[in-house]
Tab-separated table of C-alpha atoms in Angstrom:
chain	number	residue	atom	x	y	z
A	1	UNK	CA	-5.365	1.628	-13.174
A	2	UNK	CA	-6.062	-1.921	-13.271
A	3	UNK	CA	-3.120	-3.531	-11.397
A	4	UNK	CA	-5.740	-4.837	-8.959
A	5	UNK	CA	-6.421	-2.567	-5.426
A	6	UNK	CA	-9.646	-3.665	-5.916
A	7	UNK	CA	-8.938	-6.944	-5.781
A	8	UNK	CA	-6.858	-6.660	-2.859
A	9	UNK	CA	-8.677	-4.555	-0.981
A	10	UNK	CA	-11.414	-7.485	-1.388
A	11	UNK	CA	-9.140	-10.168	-0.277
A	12	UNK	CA	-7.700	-7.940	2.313
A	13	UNK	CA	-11.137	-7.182	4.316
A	14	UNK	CA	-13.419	-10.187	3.142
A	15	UNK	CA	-10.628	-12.864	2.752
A	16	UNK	CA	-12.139	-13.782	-0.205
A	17	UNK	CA	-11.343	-13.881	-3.978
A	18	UNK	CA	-13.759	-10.541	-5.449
A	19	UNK	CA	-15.057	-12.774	-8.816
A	20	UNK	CA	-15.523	-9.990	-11.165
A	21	UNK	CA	-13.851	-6.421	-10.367
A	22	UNK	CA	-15.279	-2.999	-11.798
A	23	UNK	CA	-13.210	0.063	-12.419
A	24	UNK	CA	-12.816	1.917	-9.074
A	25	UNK	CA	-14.727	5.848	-9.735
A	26	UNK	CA	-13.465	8.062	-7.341
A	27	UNK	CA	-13.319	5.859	-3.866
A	28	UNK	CA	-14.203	2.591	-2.797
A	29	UNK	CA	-13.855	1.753	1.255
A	30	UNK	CA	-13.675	-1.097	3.111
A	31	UNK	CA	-13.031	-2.285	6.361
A	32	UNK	CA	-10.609	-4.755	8.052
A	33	UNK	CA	-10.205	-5.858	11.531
A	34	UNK	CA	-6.971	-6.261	13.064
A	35	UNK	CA	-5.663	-7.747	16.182
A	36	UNK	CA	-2.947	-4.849	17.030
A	37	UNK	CA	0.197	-6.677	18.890
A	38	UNK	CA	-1.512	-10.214	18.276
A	39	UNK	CA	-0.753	-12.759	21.511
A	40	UNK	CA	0.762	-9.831	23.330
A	41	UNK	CA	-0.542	-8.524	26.832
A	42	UNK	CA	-1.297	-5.674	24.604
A	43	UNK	CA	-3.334	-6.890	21.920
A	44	UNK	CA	-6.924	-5.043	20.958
A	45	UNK	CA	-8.958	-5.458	18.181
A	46	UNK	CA	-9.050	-2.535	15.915
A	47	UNK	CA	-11.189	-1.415	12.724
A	48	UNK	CA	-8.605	-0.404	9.783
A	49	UNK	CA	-10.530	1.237	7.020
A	50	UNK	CA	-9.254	1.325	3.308
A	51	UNK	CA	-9.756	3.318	1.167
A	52	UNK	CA	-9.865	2.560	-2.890
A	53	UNK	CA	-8.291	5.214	-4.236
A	54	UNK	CA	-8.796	5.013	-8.593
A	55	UNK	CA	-6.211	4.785	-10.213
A	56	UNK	CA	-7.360	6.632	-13.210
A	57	UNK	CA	-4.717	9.435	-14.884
A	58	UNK	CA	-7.165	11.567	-17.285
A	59	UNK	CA	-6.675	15.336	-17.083
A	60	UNK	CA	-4.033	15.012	-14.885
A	61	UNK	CA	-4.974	18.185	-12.842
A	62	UNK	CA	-8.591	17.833	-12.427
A	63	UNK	CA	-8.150	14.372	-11.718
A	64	UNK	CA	-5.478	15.111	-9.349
A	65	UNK	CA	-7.112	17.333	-7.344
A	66	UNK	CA	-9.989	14.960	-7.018
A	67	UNK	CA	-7.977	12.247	-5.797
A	68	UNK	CA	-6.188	14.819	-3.008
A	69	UNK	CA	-9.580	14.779	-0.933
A	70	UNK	CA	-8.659	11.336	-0.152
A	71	UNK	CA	-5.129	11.778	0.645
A	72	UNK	CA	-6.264	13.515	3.957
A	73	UNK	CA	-5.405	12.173	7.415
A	74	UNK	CA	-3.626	9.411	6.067
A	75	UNK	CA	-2.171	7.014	8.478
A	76	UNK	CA	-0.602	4.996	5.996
A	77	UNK	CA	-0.222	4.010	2.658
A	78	UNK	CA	-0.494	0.862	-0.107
A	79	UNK	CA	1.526	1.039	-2.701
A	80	UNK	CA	0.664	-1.490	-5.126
A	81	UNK	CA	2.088	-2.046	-8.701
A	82	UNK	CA	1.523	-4.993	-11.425
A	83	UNK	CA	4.215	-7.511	-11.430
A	84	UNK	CA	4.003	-7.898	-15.184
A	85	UNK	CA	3.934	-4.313	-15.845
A	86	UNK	CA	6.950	-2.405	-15.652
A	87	UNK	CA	5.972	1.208	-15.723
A	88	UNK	CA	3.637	0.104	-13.114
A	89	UNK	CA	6.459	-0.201	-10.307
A	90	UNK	CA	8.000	2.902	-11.891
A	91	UNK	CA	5.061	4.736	-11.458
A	92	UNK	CA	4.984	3.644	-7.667
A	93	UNK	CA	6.946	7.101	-6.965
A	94	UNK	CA	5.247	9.269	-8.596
A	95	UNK	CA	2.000	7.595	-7.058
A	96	UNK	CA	3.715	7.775	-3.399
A	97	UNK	CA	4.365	11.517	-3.579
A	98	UNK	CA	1.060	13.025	-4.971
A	99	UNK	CA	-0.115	10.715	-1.999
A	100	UNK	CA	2.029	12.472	0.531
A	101	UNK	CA	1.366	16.053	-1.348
A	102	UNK	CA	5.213	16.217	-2.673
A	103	UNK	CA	4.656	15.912	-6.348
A	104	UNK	CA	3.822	19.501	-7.339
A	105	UNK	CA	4.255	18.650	-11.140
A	106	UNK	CA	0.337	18.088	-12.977
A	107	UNK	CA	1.968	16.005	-15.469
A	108	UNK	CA	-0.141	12.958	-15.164
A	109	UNK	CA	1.965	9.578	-13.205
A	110	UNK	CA	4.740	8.448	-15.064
A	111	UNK	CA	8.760	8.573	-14.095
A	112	UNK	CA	11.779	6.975	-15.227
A	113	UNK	CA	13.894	5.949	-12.183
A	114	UNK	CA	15.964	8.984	-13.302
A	115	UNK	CA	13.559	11.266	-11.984
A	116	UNK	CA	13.585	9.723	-8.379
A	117	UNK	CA	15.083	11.400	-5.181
A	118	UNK	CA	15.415	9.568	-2.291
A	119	UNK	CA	15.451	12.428	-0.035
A	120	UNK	CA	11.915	13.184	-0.692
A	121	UNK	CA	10.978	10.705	1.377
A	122	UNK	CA	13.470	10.678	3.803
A	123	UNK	CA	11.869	12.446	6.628
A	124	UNK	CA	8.215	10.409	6.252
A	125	UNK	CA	6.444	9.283	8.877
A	126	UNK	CA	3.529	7.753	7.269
A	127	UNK	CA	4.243	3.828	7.423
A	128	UNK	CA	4.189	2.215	3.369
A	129	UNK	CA	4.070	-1.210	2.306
A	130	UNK	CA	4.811	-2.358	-1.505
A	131	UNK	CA	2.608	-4.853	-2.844
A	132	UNK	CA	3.170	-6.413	-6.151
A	133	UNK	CA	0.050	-8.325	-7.874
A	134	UNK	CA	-0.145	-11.092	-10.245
A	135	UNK	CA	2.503	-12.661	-9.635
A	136	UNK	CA	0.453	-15.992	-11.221
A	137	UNK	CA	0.622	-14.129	-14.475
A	138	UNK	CA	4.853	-14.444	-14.349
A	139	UNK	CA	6.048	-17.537	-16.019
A	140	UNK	CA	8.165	-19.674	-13.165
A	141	UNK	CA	11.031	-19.126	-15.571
A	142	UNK	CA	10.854	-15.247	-14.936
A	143	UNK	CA	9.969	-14.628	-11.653
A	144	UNK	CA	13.319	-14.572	-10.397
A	145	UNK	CA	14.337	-12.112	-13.037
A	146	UNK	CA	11.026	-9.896	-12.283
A	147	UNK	CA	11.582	-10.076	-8.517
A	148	UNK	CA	15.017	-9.121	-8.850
A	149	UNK	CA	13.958	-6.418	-10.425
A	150	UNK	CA	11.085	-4.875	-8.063
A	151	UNK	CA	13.007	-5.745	-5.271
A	152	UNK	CA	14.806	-2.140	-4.523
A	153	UNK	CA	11.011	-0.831	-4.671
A	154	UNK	CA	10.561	-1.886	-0.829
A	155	UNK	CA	14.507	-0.195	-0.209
A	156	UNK	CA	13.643	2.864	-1.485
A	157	UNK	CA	10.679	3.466	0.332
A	158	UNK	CA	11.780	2.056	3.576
A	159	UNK	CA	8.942	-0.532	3.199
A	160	UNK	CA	8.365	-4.318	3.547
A	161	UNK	CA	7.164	-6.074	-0.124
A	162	UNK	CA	4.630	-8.170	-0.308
A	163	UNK	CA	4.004	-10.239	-3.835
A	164	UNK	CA	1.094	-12.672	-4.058
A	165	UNK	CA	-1.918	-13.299	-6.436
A	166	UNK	CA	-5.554	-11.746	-5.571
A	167	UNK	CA	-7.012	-14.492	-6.954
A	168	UNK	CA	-5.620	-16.818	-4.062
A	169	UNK	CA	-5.786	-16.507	-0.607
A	170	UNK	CA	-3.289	-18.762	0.253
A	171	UNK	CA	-0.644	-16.005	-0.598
A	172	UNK	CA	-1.919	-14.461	2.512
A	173	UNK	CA	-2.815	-17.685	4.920
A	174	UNK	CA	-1.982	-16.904	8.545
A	175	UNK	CA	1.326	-17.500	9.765
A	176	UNK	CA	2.779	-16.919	6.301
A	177	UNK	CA	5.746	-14.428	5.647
A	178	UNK	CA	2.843	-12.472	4.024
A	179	UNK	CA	0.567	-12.416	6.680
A	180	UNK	CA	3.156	-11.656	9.412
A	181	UNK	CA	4.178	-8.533	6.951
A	182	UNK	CA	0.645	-7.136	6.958
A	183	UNK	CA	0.453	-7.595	10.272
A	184	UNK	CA	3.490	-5.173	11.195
A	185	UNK	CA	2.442	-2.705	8.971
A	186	UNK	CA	-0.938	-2.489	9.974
A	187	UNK	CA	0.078	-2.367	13.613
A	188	UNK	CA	2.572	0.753	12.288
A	189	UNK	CA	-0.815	2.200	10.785
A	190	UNK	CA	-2.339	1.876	14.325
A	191	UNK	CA	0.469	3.317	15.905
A	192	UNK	CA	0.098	6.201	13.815
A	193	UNK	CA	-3.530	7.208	14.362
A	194	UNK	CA	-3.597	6.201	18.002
A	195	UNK	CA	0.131	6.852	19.914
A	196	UNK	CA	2.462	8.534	18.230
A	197	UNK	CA	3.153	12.297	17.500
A	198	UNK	CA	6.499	13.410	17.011
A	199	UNK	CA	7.899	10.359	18.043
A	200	UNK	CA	5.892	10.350	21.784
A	201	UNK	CA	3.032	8.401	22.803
A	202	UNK	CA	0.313	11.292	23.473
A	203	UNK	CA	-3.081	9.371	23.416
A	204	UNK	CA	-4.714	6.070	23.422
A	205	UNK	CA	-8.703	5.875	22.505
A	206	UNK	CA	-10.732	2.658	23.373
């Protein structure tokens, strides 16, 4: 809770800066659209919803189970963690296998790096992307120091890190290291839904 989806989901579909953000009850969804292969003979315009999951703990069970209605289908996943918060990028794995129904434990989202196995995700096929927020909130003094430190997340996962501030679009301006990030993973995303099953190409819808 808090870290900012909202805010990125905002800046993500509206390329703009959301002004005031509300608590996210239940699921928010929004939609972005996405040049697949950009300035290839391939390229087509897709729509990419997202979906706003809360990030509210509560009874861990009930809450839980509420949250697993939206883990359905998924074609890929948004990790996203608060730069200035620590337990936020440790919670990252807990959040990442309740998401791909592997945590089995109701015992609300936090973990110690201890309590991480790498094999759980070894076999995933569901593309993830790491994204850390406020990253304006780190003093230029620390950022190498809290960079440093979030920068196995992306290893672990087998993902590609984004950091940036919500509040500024220019973390995501086309062109940008950013932007060509996104870009891959949400073509990965379209892969997913559209070509791919077991590794083959078995479908293509217009």
């Amino acid at each position: 809770a808090g870290v900012g989806k909202s805010s990125l989901v905002h800046l993500l579909c509206q390329n703009q800066v959301l002004g005031n953000p509300s608590w996210t009850v239940g699921c928010s969804v929004d939609v972005r659209i996405h040049d697949y292969k950009e300035g290839t003979p391939e390229e087509k315009t897709y729509y990419i919803e997202l979906w706003d999951v809360g990030g509210s703990v509560g009874c861990a069970t009930s809450v839980k189970s509420t949250r697993a209605v939206f883990y359905n289908l998924l074609n890929g996943i948004i990790l996203v963690h608060d730069l200035t918060n620590k337990k936020s990028s440790q919670n990252l794995y807990r959040w990442s296998l309740e998401a791909l129904n592997r945590d089995v434990a109701p015992t609300g989202v936090l973990v110690t790096n201890g309590d991480y196995d790498r094999e759980q995700f070894a076999d995933n096929q569901i593309p993830l992307l790491v994204i850390g927020t406020k990253l304006d909130q780190i003093p230029e003094t620390k950022r190498n120091e809290v960079l440093t430190r979030t920068a196995f997340l992306a290893e672990d996962f087998n993902a590609e890190e984004i950091n940036l501030d919500c509040t500024n679009p220019r973390y995501l301006a086309a062109g940008s290291s950013n932007a060509v990030k996104l870009s891959r993973f949400f073509d990965k995303v379209i892969e997913k839904r559209y070509f791919l099953r077991d590794g083959n190409q078995v479908c293509h819808f217009s």
